[in-house]
PDB file of C-alpha atoms in Angstrom:
ATOM      1  CA  UNK A1383      -8.717 -16.092 -22.609  1.00 59.00           C
ATOM      2  CA  UNK A1384      -7.772 -12.490 -21.771  1.00 76.00           C
ATOM      3  CA  UNK A1385      -6.121 -12.433 -18.344  1.00 81.00           C
ATOM      4  CA  UNK A1386      -7.039  -8.778 -17.853  1.00 86.00           C
ATOM      5  CA  UNK A1387     -10.714  -9.742 -18.082  1.00 89.00           C
ATOM      6  CA  UNK A1388     -10.201 -12.462 -15.477  1.00 88.00           C
ATOM      7  CA  UNK A1389      -8.309 -10.108 -13.162  1.00 87.00           C
ATOM      8  CA  UNK A1390     -11.135  -7.586 -13.481  1.00 90.00           C
ATOM      9  CA  UNK A1391     -13.712 -10.297 -12.777  1.00 90.00           C
ATOM     10  CA  UNK A1392     -11.884 -11.305  -9.577  1.00 89.00           C
ATOM     11  CA  UNK A1393     -11.521  -7.698  -8.477  1.00 89.00           C
ATOM     12  CA  UNK A1394     -15.267  -7.094  -8.890  1.00 90.00           C
ATOM     13  CA  UNK A1395     -15.910 -10.145  -6.698  1.00 89.00           C
ATOM     14  CA  UNK A1396     -13.541  -8.901  -3.991  1.00 86.00           C
ATOM     15  CA  UNK A1397     -14.815  -5.317  -3.932  1.00 87.00           C
ATOM     16  CA  UNK A1398     -18.506  -6.104  -4.381  1.00 87.00           C
ATOM     17  CA  UNK A1399     -19.290  -3.500  -7.020  1.00 86.00           C
ATOM     18  CA  UNK A1400     -18.046  -2.078 -10.299  1.00 89.00           C
ATOM     19  CA  UNK A1401     -17.173   1.379  -8.974  1.00 89.00           C
ATOM     20  CA  UNK A1402     -14.852   0.098  -6.231  1.00 88.00           C
ATOM     21  CA  UNK A1403     -13.290  -2.349  -8.692  1.00 89.00           C
ATOM     22  CA  UNK A1404     -12.572   0.544 -11.047  1.00 90.00           C
ATOM     23  CA  UNK A1405     -10.892   2.496  -8.234  1.00 88.00           C
ATOM     24  CA  UNK A1406      -8.716  -0.456  -7.275  1.00 85.00           C
ATOM     25  CA  UNK A1407      -7.691  -1.155 -10.866  1.00 87.00           C
ATOM     26  CA  UNK A1408      -7.215   2.566 -11.575  1.00 85.00           C
ATOM     27  CA  UNK A1409      -9.525   2.490 -14.601  1.00 89.00           C
ATOM     28  CA  UNK A1410     -12.974   3.912 -15.354  1.00 91.00           C
ATOM     29  CA  UNK A1411     -16.172   2.110 -14.401  1.00 90.00           C
ATOM     30  CA  UNK A1412     -17.106   1.835 -18.080  1.00 91.00           C
ATOM     31  CA  UNK A1413     -13.821  -0.010 -18.704  1.00 92.00           C
ATOM     32  CA  UNK A1414     -14.686  -2.513 -15.968  1.00 92.00           C
ATOM     33  CA  UNK A1415     -18.160  -2.987 -17.466  1.00 92.00           C
ATOM     34  CA  UNK A1416     -16.695  -3.516 -20.937  1.00 93.00           C
ATOM     35  CA  UNK A1417     -14.261  -6.146 -19.662  1.00 92.00           C
ATOM     36  CA  UNK A1418     -16.961  -8.068 -17.785  1.00 92.00           C
ATOM     37  CA  UNK A1419     -19.255  -7.914 -20.807  1.00 92.00           C
ATOM     38  CA  UNK A1420     -16.467  -9.216 -23.026  1.00 91.00           C
ATOM     39  CA  UNK A1421     -15.722 -12.066 -20.620  1.00 90.00           C
ATOM     40  CA  UNK A1422     -19.396 -13.050 -20.472  1.00 90.00           C
ATOM     41  CA  UNK A1423     -19.634 -12.908 -24.273  1.00 90.00           C
ATOM     42  CA  UNK A1424     -16.538 -15.108 -24.628  1.00 89.00           C
ATOM     43  CA  UNK A1425     -17.967 -17.738 -22.264  1.00 90.00           C
ATOM     44  CA  UNK A1426     -21.548 -17.421 -23.404  1.00 91.00           C
ATOM     45  CA  UNK A1427     -22.733 -17.256 -19.794  1.00 90.00           C
ATOM     46  CA  UNK A1428     -23.814 -14.527 -17.427  1.00 92.00           C
ATOM     47  CA  UNK A1429     -21.304 -14.331 -14.576  1.00 92.00           C
ATOM     48  CA  UNK A1430     -22.536 -11.443 -12.436  1.00 92.00           C
ATOM     49  CA  UNK A1431     -25.886 -10.033 -11.439  1.00 91.00           C
ATOM     50  CA  UNK A1432     -25.437  -6.262 -11.309  1.00 87.00           C
ATOM     51  CA  UNK A1433     -27.646  -3.853  -9.399  1.00 84.00           C
ATOM     52  CA  UNK A1434     -27.444  -0.507  -7.615  1.00 81.00           C
ATOM     53  CA  UNK A1435     -26.672  -2.349  -4.383  1.00 83.00           C
ATOM     54  CA  UNK A1436     -23.649  -4.083  -5.898  1.00 86.00           C
ATOM     55  CA  UNK A1437     -22.894  -7.347  -7.670  1.00 89.00           C
ATOM     56  CA  UNK A1438     -23.330 -11.024  -6.885  1.00 89.00           C
ATOM     57  CA  UNK A1439     -22.155 -14.144  -8.623  1.00 91.00           C
ATOM     58  CA  UNK A1440     -24.362 -16.309 -10.766  1.00 92.00           C
ATOM     59  CA  UNK A1441     -23.902 -20.071 -10.708  1.00 91.00           C
ATOM     60  CA  UNK A1442     -21.611 -19.775 -13.726  1.00 91.00           C
ATOM     61  CA  UNK A1443     -19.659 -17.077 -11.895  1.00 90.00           C
ATOM     62  CA  UNK A1444     -19.167 -19.368  -8.894  1.00 88.00           C
ATOM     63  CA  UNK A1445     -17.924 -22.102 -11.208  1.00 88.00           C
ATOM     64  CA  UNK A1446     -15.518 -19.782 -12.998  1.00 90.00           C
ATOM     65  CA  UNK A1447     -14.011 -18.170  -9.906  1.00 87.00           C
ATOM     66  CA  UNK A1448     -11.579 -20.929  -8.780  1.00 82.00           C
ATOM     67  CA  UNK A1449     -10.409 -21.471 -12.365  1.00 83.00           C
ATOM     68  CA  UNK A1450      -9.865 -17.723 -12.833  1.00 85.00           C
ATOM     69  CA  UNK A1451      -7.823 -17.594  -9.619  1.00 80.00           C
ATOM     70  CA  UNK A1452      -5.657 -20.484 -10.789  1.00 75.00           C
ATOM     71  CA  UNK A1453      -5.086 -18.939 -14.213  1.00 80.00           C
ATOM     72  CA  UNK A1454      -4.237 -15.486 -12.887  1.00 81.00           C
ATOM     73  CA  UNK A1455      -1.961 -16.798 -10.150  1.00 75.00           C
ATOM     74  CA  UNK A1456      -0.344 -19.295 -12.522  1.00 75.00           C
ATOM     75  CA  UNK A1457       0.443 -16.540 -14.991  1.00 76.00           C
ATOM     76  CA  UNK A1458       2.045 -14.442 -12.242  1.00 73.00           C
ATOM     77  CA  UNK A1459       4.217 -17.375 -11.197  1.00 70.00           C
ATOM     78  CA  UNK A1460       5.169 -18.088 -14.825  1.00 73.00           C
ATOM     79  CA  UNK A1461       6.185 -14.478 -15.270  1.00 70.00           C
ATOM     80  CA  UNK A1462       8.406 -14.696 -12.227  1.00 68.00           C
ATOM     81  CA  UNK A1463       9.987 -17.959 -13.363  1.00 67.00           C
ATOM     82  CA  UNK A1464      10.780 -16.574 -16.817  1.00 70.00           C
ATOM     83  CA  UNK A1465      12.299 -13.387 -15.393  1.00 70.00           C
ATOM     84  CA  UNK A1466      14.266 -15.166 -12.671  1.00 72.00           C
ATOM     85  CA  UNK A1467      17.926 -14.058 -12.707  1.00 71.00           C
ATOM     86  CA  UNK A1468      20.537 -16.819 -12.966  1.00 76.00           C
ATOM     87  CA  UNK A1469      21.797 -18.141  -9.647  1.00 80.00           C
ATOM     88  CA  UNK A1470      18.608 -17.572  -7.645  1.00 82.00           C
ATOM     89  CA  UNK A1471      16.015 -20.107  -6.544  1.00 81.00           C
ATOM     90  CA  UNK A1472      13.043 -17.777  -6.715  1.00 83.00           C
ATOM     91  CA  UNK A1473      11.777 -14.237  -7.134  1.00 85.00           C
ATOM     92  CA  UNK A1474      10.095 -12.384  -4.271  1.00 90.00           C
ATOM     93  CA  UNK A1475       7.979  -9.346  -5.118  1.00 90.00           C
ATOM     94  CA  UNK A1476       7.572  -6.679  -2.445  1.00 95.00           C
ATOM     95  CA  UNK A1477       5.260  -3.675  -2.683  1.00 95.00           C
ATOM     96  CA  UNK A1478       5.247  -0.692  -0.373  1.00 96.00           C
ATOM     97  CA  UNK A1479       3.148   2.419  -0.028  1.00 95.00           C
ATOM     98  CA  UNK A1480       5.151   5.439  -1.144  1.00 94.00           C
ATOM     99  CA  UNK A1481       5.256   7.053   2.285  1.00 94.00           C
ATOM    100  CA  UNK A1482       6.662   3.985   4.020  1.00 95.00           C
ATOM    101  CA  UNK A1483       9.622   3.255   1.758  1.00 93.00           C
ATOM    102  CA  UNK A1484      12.270   5.703   2.998  1.00 90.00           C
ATOM    103  CA  UNK A1485      11.892   4.682   6.612  1.00 87.00           C
ATOM    104  CA  UNK A1486      10.489   1.162   7.048  1.00 94.00           C
ATOM    105  CA  UNK A1487      10.207  -0.348   3.582  1.00 94.00           C
ATOM    106  CA  UNK A1488      13.846  -0.323   2.570  1.00 93.00           C
ATOM    107  CA  UNK A1489      14.916  -1.587   5.998  1.00 93.00           C
ATOM    108  CA  UNK A1490      12.457  -4.504   5.783  1.00 94.00           C
ATOM    109  CA  UNK A1491      13.637  -5.561   2.326  1.00 94.00           C
ATOM    110  CA  UNK A1492      17.295  -5.226   3.386  1.00 94.00           C
ATOM    111  CA  UNK A1493      16.785  -7.490   6.402  1.00 94.00           C
ATOM    112  CA  UNK A1494      14.808 -10.002   4.334  1.00 94.00           C
ATOM    113  CA  UNK A1495      17.513 -10.143   1.659  1.00 93.00           C
ATOM    114  CA  UNK A1496      20.118 -10.732   4.361  1.00 95.00           C
ATOM    115  CA  UNK A1497      18.075 -13.575   5.861  1.00 94.00           C
ATOM    116  CA  UNK A1498      17.184 -15.168   2.507  1.00 93.00           C
ATOM    117  CA  UNK A1499      19.995 -14.465   0.015  1.00 93.00           C
ATOM    118  CA  UNK A1500      18.934 -17.367  -2.228  1.00 90.00           C
ATOM    119  CA  UNK A1501      16.084 -15.232  -3.593  1.00 90.00           C
ATOM    120  CA  UNK A1502      16.053 -12.403  -6.097  1.00 89.00           C
ATOM    121  CA  UNK A1503      13.904  -9.431  -5.097  1.00 91.00           C
ATOM    122  CA  UNK A1504      11.864  -6.770  -6.779  1.00 89.00           C
ATOM    123  CA  UNK A1505      10.410  -3.778  -4.942  1.00 93.00           C
ATOM    124  CA  UNK A1506       7.716  -1.520  -6.310  1.00 90.00           C
ATOM    125  CA  UNK A1507       6.068   1.533  -4.723  1.00 91.00           C
ATOM    126  CA  UNK A1508       2.380   2.178  -5.169  1.00 90.00           C
ATOM    127  CA  UNK A1509      -0.861   3.585  -3.870  1.00 88.00           C
ATOM    128  CA  UNK A1510      -3.053   1.401  -1.691  1.00 88.00           C
ATOM    129  CA  UNK A1511      -5.539   0.581  -4.467  1.00 83.00           C
ATOM    130  CA  UNK A1512      -2.712  -0.355  -6.834  1.00 85.00           C
ATOM    131  CA  UNK A1513      -1.119  -2.603  -4.226  1.00 90.00           C
ATOM    132  CA  UNK A1514      -4.467  -4.318  -3.582  1.00 88.00           C
ATOM    133  CA  UNK A1515      -4.753  -5.092  -7.292  1.00 83.00           C
ATOM    134  CA  UNK A1516      -1.164  -6.411  -7.427  1.00 85.00           C
ATOM    135  CA  UNK A1517      -1.802  -8.706  -4.467  1.00 88.00           C
ATOM    136  CA  UNK A1518      -5.061  -9.922  -5.942  1.00 81.00           C
ATOM    137  CA  UNK A1519      -3.471 -10.762  -9.287  1.00 77.00           C
ATOM    138  CA  UNK A1520      -0.416 -12.433  -7.783  1.00 80.00           C
ATOM    139  CA  UNK A1521       1.985  -9.800  -9.113  1.00 81.00           C
ATOM    140  CA  UNK A1522       3.027  -8.984  -5.527  1.00 89.00           C
ATOM    141  CA  UNK A1523       3.821 -11.545  -2.815  1.00 91.00           C
ATOM    142  CA  UNK A1524       3.822  -9.244   0.210  1.00 94.00           C
ATOM    143  CA  UNK A1525       3.141  -5.561   0.800  1.00 96.00           C
ATOM    144  CA  UNK A1526       3.681  -2.961   3.506  1.00 96.00           C
ATOM    145  CA  UNK A1527       0.689  -0.669   3.924  1.00 96.00           C
ATOM    146  CA  UNK A1528      -0.684   1.968   6.271  1.00 94.00           C
ATOM    147  CA  UNK A1529      -4.157   0.413   6.350  1.00 92.00           C
ATOM    148  CA  UNK A1530      -4.706  -3.372   6.167  1.00 91.00           C
ATOM    149  CA  UNK A1531      -5.997  -4.769   2.883  1.00 90.00           C
ATOM    150  CA  UNK A1532      -8.613  -7.515   2.959  1.00 86.00           C
ATOM    151  CA  UNK A1533      -9.592  -9.859   0.161  1.00 81.00           C
ATOM    152  CA  UNK A1534      -9.929 -13.448  -0.893  1.00 78.00           C
ATOM    153  CA  UNK A1535      -6.707 -15.363  -0.235  1.00 83.00           C
ATOM    154  CA  UNK A1536      -5.031 -12.483   1.606  1.00 89.00           C
ATOM    155  CA  UNK A1537      -3.687 -12.414   5.157  1.00 91.00           C
ATOM    156  CA  UNK A1538      -2.550  -9.368   7.104  1.00 92.00           C
ATOM    157  CA  UNK A1539      -0.763  -8.635  10.339  1.00 92.00           C
ATOM    158  CA  UNK A1540       0.100  -5.543  12.341  1.00 94.00           C
ATOM    159  CA  UNK A1541       3.788  -4.855  11.760  1.00 94.00           C
ATOM    160  CA  UNK A1542       4.678  -1.922  13.980  1.00 94.00           C
ATOM    161  CA  UNK A1543       3.710   1.409  15.453  1.00 94.00           C
ATOM    162  CA  UNK A1544       5.510   4.291  13.817  1.00 95.00           C
ATOM    163  CA  UNK A1545       6.088   7.295  16.085  1.00 96.00           C
ATOM    164  CA  UNK A1546       5.198  10.634  14.478  1.00 96.00           C
ATOM    165  CA  UNK A1547       6.851  13.727  15.944  1.00 96.00           C
ATOM    166  CA  UNK A1548       6.696  17.481  15.381  1.00 95.00           C
ATOM    167  CA  UNK A1549      10.020  18.808  14.095  1.00 95.00           C
ATOM    168  CA  UNK A1550      11.192  22.267  13.118  1.00 94.00           C
ATOM    169  CA  UNK A1551      14.156  23.927  11.486  1.00 93.00           C
ATOM    170  CA  UNK A1552      14.027  26.564  14.251  1.00 89.00           C
ATOM    171  CA  UNK A1553      15.604  26.247  17.670  1.00 82.00           C
ATOM    172  CA  UNK A1554      13.754  29.152  19.284  1.00 65.00           C
ATOM    173  CA  UNK A1555      10.022  28.970  20.137  1.00 59.00           C
ATOM    174  CA  UNK A1556       7.843  30.085  17.264  1.00 57.00           C
ATOM    175  CA  UNK A1557       4.443  31.656  16.990  1.00 54.00           C
ATOM    176  CA  UNK A1558       1.373  29.491  17.480  1.00 63.00           C
ATOM    177  CA  UNK A1559       0.005  28.652  15.043  1.00 67.00           C
ATOM    178  CA  UNK A1560       3.261  28.362  13.117  1.00 75.00           C
ATOM    179  CA  UNK A1561       2.921  30.336   9.838  1.00 81.00           C
ATOM    180  CA  UNK A1562       5.473  27.982   8.245  1.00 88.00           C
ATOM    181  CA  UNK A1563       3.744  24.793   9.377  1.00 91.00           C
ATOM    182  CA  UNK A1564       3.616  22.113   6.682  1.00 94.00           C
ATOM    183  CA  UNK A1565       0.830  19.560   6.903  1.00 95.00           C
ATOM    184  CA  UNK A1566       1.798  16.011   5.919  1.00 96.00           C
ATOM    185  CA  UNK A1567      -1.113  13.672   5.243  1.00 94.00           C
ATOM    186  CA  UNK A1568       0.124  10.516   6.953  1.00 94.00           C
ATOM    187  CA  UNK A1569      -3.062   8.505   6.592  1.00 91.00           C
ATOM    188  CA  UNK A1570      -6.532   8.203   8.185  1.00 90.00           C
ATOM    189  CA  UNK A1571      -5.296   7.444  11.723  1.00 90.00           C
ATOM    190  CA  UNK A1572      -2.966  10.421  11.723  1.00 93.00           C
ATOM    191  CA  UNK A1573      -5.639  12.758  10.368  1.00 93.00           C
ATOM    192  CA  UNK A1574      -7.988  11.737  13.185  1.00 93.00           C
ATOM    193  CA  UNK A1575      -5.302  12.206  15.854  1.00 93.00           C
ATOM    194  CA  UNK A1576      -4.206  15.534  14.400  1.00 93.00           C
ATOM    195  CA  UNK A1577      -7.782  16.876  14.224  1.00 91.00           C
ATOM    196  CA  UNK A1578      -8.428  15.811  17.801  1.00 92.00           C
ATOM    197  CA  UNK A1579      -5.251  17.489  19.085  1.00 91.00           C
ATOM    198  CA  UNK A1580      -5.700  20.655  17.004  1.00 89.00           C
ATOM    199  CA  UNK A1581      -9.467  21.084  16.490  1.00 85.00           C
ATOM    200  CA  UNK A1582      -9.173  24.774  15.607  1.00 83.00           C
ATOM    201  CA  UNK A1583      -6.188  24.509  13.308  1.00 79.00           C
ATOM    202  CA  UNK A1584      -6.449  26.458  10.073  1.00 79.00           C
ATOM    203  CA  UNK A1585      -5.488  24.987   6.715  1.00 80.00           C
ATOM    204  CA  UNK A1586      -1.712  24.847   6.275  1.00 85.00           C
ATOM    205  CA  UNK A1587      -0.166  26.866   3.508  1.00 87.00           C
ATOM    206  CA  UNK A1588       1.632  23.777   2.193  1.00 93.00           C
ATOM    207  CA  UNK A1589       0.482  20.154   2.235  1.00 94.00           C
ATOM    208  CA  UNK A1590       2.295  16.968   1.217  1.00 95.00           C
ATOM    209  CA  UNK A1591       1.146  13.365   1.040  1.00 92.00           C
ATOM    210  CA  UNK A1592       4.680  11.937   1.139  1.00 94.00           C
ATOM    211  CA  UNK A1593       6.899  12.438   4.186  1.00 96.00           C
ATOM    212  CA  UNK A1594      10.164  12.514   2.247  1.00 95.00           C
ATOM    213  CA  UNK A1595       8.958  15.354   0.023  1.00 95.00           C
ATOM    214  CA  UNK A1596       7.901  17.320   3.094  1.00 96.00           C
ATOM    215  CA  UNK A1597      11.299  16.714   4.674  1.00 97.00           C
ATOM    216  CA  UNK A1598      13.095  18.002   1.584  1.00 96.00           C
ATOM    217  CA  UNK A1599      10.834  21.057   1.638  1.00 96.00           C
ATOM    218  CA  UNK A1600      11.760  21.791   5.271  1.00 96.00           C
ATOM    219  CA  UNK A1601      15.459  21.441   4.544  1.00 95.00           C
ATOM    220  CA  UNK A1602      15.232  23.803   1.585  1.00 95.00           C
ATOM    221  CA  UNK A1603      12.763  26.404   2.857  1.00 95.00           C
ATOM    222  CA  UNK A1604      12.450  25.961   6.626  1.00 93.00           C
ATOM    223  CA  UNK A1605       9.345  25.439   8.710  1.00 93.00           C
ATOM    224  CA  UNK A1606       7.880  22.670  10.836  1.00 94.00           C
ATOM    225  CA  UNK A1607       5.921  19.474  10.247  1.00 95.00           C
ATOM    226  CA  UNK A1608       4.888  16.169  11.741  1.00 96.00           C
ATOM    227  CA  UNK A1609       7.115  13.430  10.330  1.00 97.00           C
ATOM    228  CA  UNK A1610       8.020   9.805  11.181  1.00 96.00           C
ATOM    229  CA  UNK A1611      10.717   9.697  13.842  1.00 96.00           C
ATOM    230  CA  UNK A1612      12.696   7.055  11.953  1.00 93.00           C
ATOM    231  CA  UNK A1613      12.926   9.369   8.948  1.00 94.00           C
ATOM    232  CA  UNK A1614      14.096  12.451  10.820  1.00 96.00           C
ATOM    233  CA  UNK A1615      16.205  10.848  13.580  1.00 95.00           C
ATOM    234  CA  UNK A1616      19.579  11.449  11.815  1.00 94.00           C
ATOM    235  CA  UNK A1617      18.686  15.119  11.291  1.00 95.00           C
ATOM    236  CA  UNK A1618      17.677  15.488  14.927  1.00 95.00           C
ATOM    237  CA  UNK A1619      21.007  13.984  15.962  1.00 95.00           C
ATOM    238  CA  UNK A1620      23.033  16.424  13.856  1.00 95.00           C
ATOM    239  CA  UNK A1621      20.832  19.379  14.911  1.00 93.00           C
ATOM    240  CA  UNK A1622      19.628  20.150  11.401  1.00 94.00           C
ATOM    241  CA  UNK A1623      16.107  19.632  12.760  1.00 95.00           C
ATOM    242  CA  UNK A1624      14.805  20.146  16.279  1.00 94.00           C
ATOM    243  CA  UNK A1625      12.062  18.396  18.213  1.00 93.00           C
ATOM    244  CA  UNK A1626       9.132  20.593  19.200  1.00 91.00           C
ATOM    245  CA  UNK A1627       8.781  19.209  22.701  1.00 88.00           C
ATOM    246  CA  UNK A1628       5.621  21.188  23.508  1.00 87.00           C
ATOM    247  CA  UNK A1629       3.681  19.403  20.765  1.00 90.00           C
ATOM    248  CA  UNK A1630       1.976  16.027  21.252  1.00 93.00           C
ATOM    249  CA  UNK A1631       3.366  12.901  19.602  1.00 94.00           C
ATOM    250  CA  UNK A1632       1.244  10.618  17.432  1.00 96.00           C
ATOM    251  CA  UNK A1633       1.406   6.993  16.303  1.00 95.00           C
ATOM    252  CA  UNK A1634       0.794   5.493  12.864  1.00 95.00           C
ATOM    253  CA  UNK A1635       0.099   1.774  12.546  1.00 95.00           C
ATOM    254  CA  UNK A1636       1.814  -0.135   9.739  1.00 96.00           C
ATOM    255  CA  UNK A1637       0.672  -3.489   8.375  1.00 95.00           C
ATOM    256  CA  UNK A1638       2.021  -6.324   6.248  1.00 95.00           C
ATOM    257  CA  UNK A1639      -0.319  -8.039   3.783  1.00 95.00           C
ATOM    258  CA  UNK A1640       0.498 -11.168   1.802  1.00 93.00           C
ATOM    259  CA  UNK A1641      -0.975 -13.899  -0.356  1.00 87.00           C
ATOM    260  CA  UNK A1642      -1.720 -16.947   1.785  1.00 86.00           C
ATOM    261  CA  UNK A1643      -1.016 -19.295  -1.141  1.00 82.00           C
ATOM    262  CA  UNK A1644       2.583 -18.068  -1.236  1.00 82.00           C
ATOM    263  CA  UNK A1645       3.277 -19.348   2.263  1.00 85.00           C
ATOM    264  CA  UNK A1646       3.954 -22.700   0.579  1.00 80.00           C
ATOM    265  CA  UNK A1647       6.549 -21.097  -1.708  1.00 82.00           C
ATOM    266  CA  UNK A1648       8.024 -18.856   0.989  1.00 85.00           C
ATOM    267  CA  UNK A1649       7.409 -20.767   4.250  1.00 82.00           C
ATOM    268  CA  UNK A1650       9.399 -18.188   6.220  1.00 83.00           C
ATOM    269  CA  UNK A1651       7.034 -15.370   5.234  1.00 78.00           C
ATOM    270  CA  UNK A1652       4.458 -15.635   8.024  1.00 72.00           C
ATOM    271  CA  UNK A1653       7.107 -16.306  10.686  1.00 59.00           C
ATOM    272  CA  UNK A1654       9.258 -13.369   9.567  1.00 60.00           C
ATOM    273  CA  UNK A1655       6.363 -10.929   9.633  1.00 57.00           C
TER     274      UNK A1655
END
C-alpha cells in the first residue's frame, strides 16, 4: 500500500475538499485526485463521495480511516526509530514557521533540550500548510505557528503574545509617511491591526514576509519597520536601531500544536507547553 496515497486520503478528510488538501500538501488538485483514484482502485472500493460542496466518506472510507491513521503514524514512528542516534531514548521532531524561528523557535527548542537531554531533536522550518501536513502524517510531533492548526488528533494551545514594535535606523524624527518604511507581513492578526492603525497608508516600497530578512535589509540599507521586540532588542540596546515611540505597538499571538497521540510517548509535552 502506497503511504502517500493514505496520507493524501487523510488530508482530504481533514480539509473537507480536494482543493484545500492540495494546498496543504503543496501539490496540484489533479495530483490529489489521481492519488485518491489510485487508492480506490487498489482497494476496489469507493472511499469518498466528491461534489462541488466538498467530500464525504463512504462506509468503506469510514472503515479505512482508522487503519490508514495507524499505518501512517506507525511508519513515522518507524522512521524515527531507525534514524535514532546512538545514546538517545527517542527522537523529537519540532517544526516552526519561518518567521518565528530566530526569536521564539530556537529558544523553545533550546529550553526543551535542556529539560529533556535524553532525547535527540530535529527542527525543520516550514509554511503553515506544510506544517499541517507534517503533523497530520506524524512526521512532526509539535509545531510553533502563528495561527492555530486544527485537525483530527491534533491539540493546540496559546503559547505567548509577541510584542511588535516600530524601529528605525534613524535617531531624528522622519517624515510621515516614512519613504523608507519597510512593510513586514507578520500574519493575519498583524495585518488587521496595522490596517486599523494606518487606514490611509500607501503601499510600502519594500515588503518582506520574514522578519529576519527585513532586519538584515534595515541594517544594510536603513529605514524603518515593525518587527518582533525579541528579535530587535539587542540592536535597540546597542543603539543600532531606535524605537519609534510615537508609533503604536502591536501584538502577535503564537501557538503550539501537537499530536495528541504523542502525549503517551512524550508525557511532558502538554505540561511544558
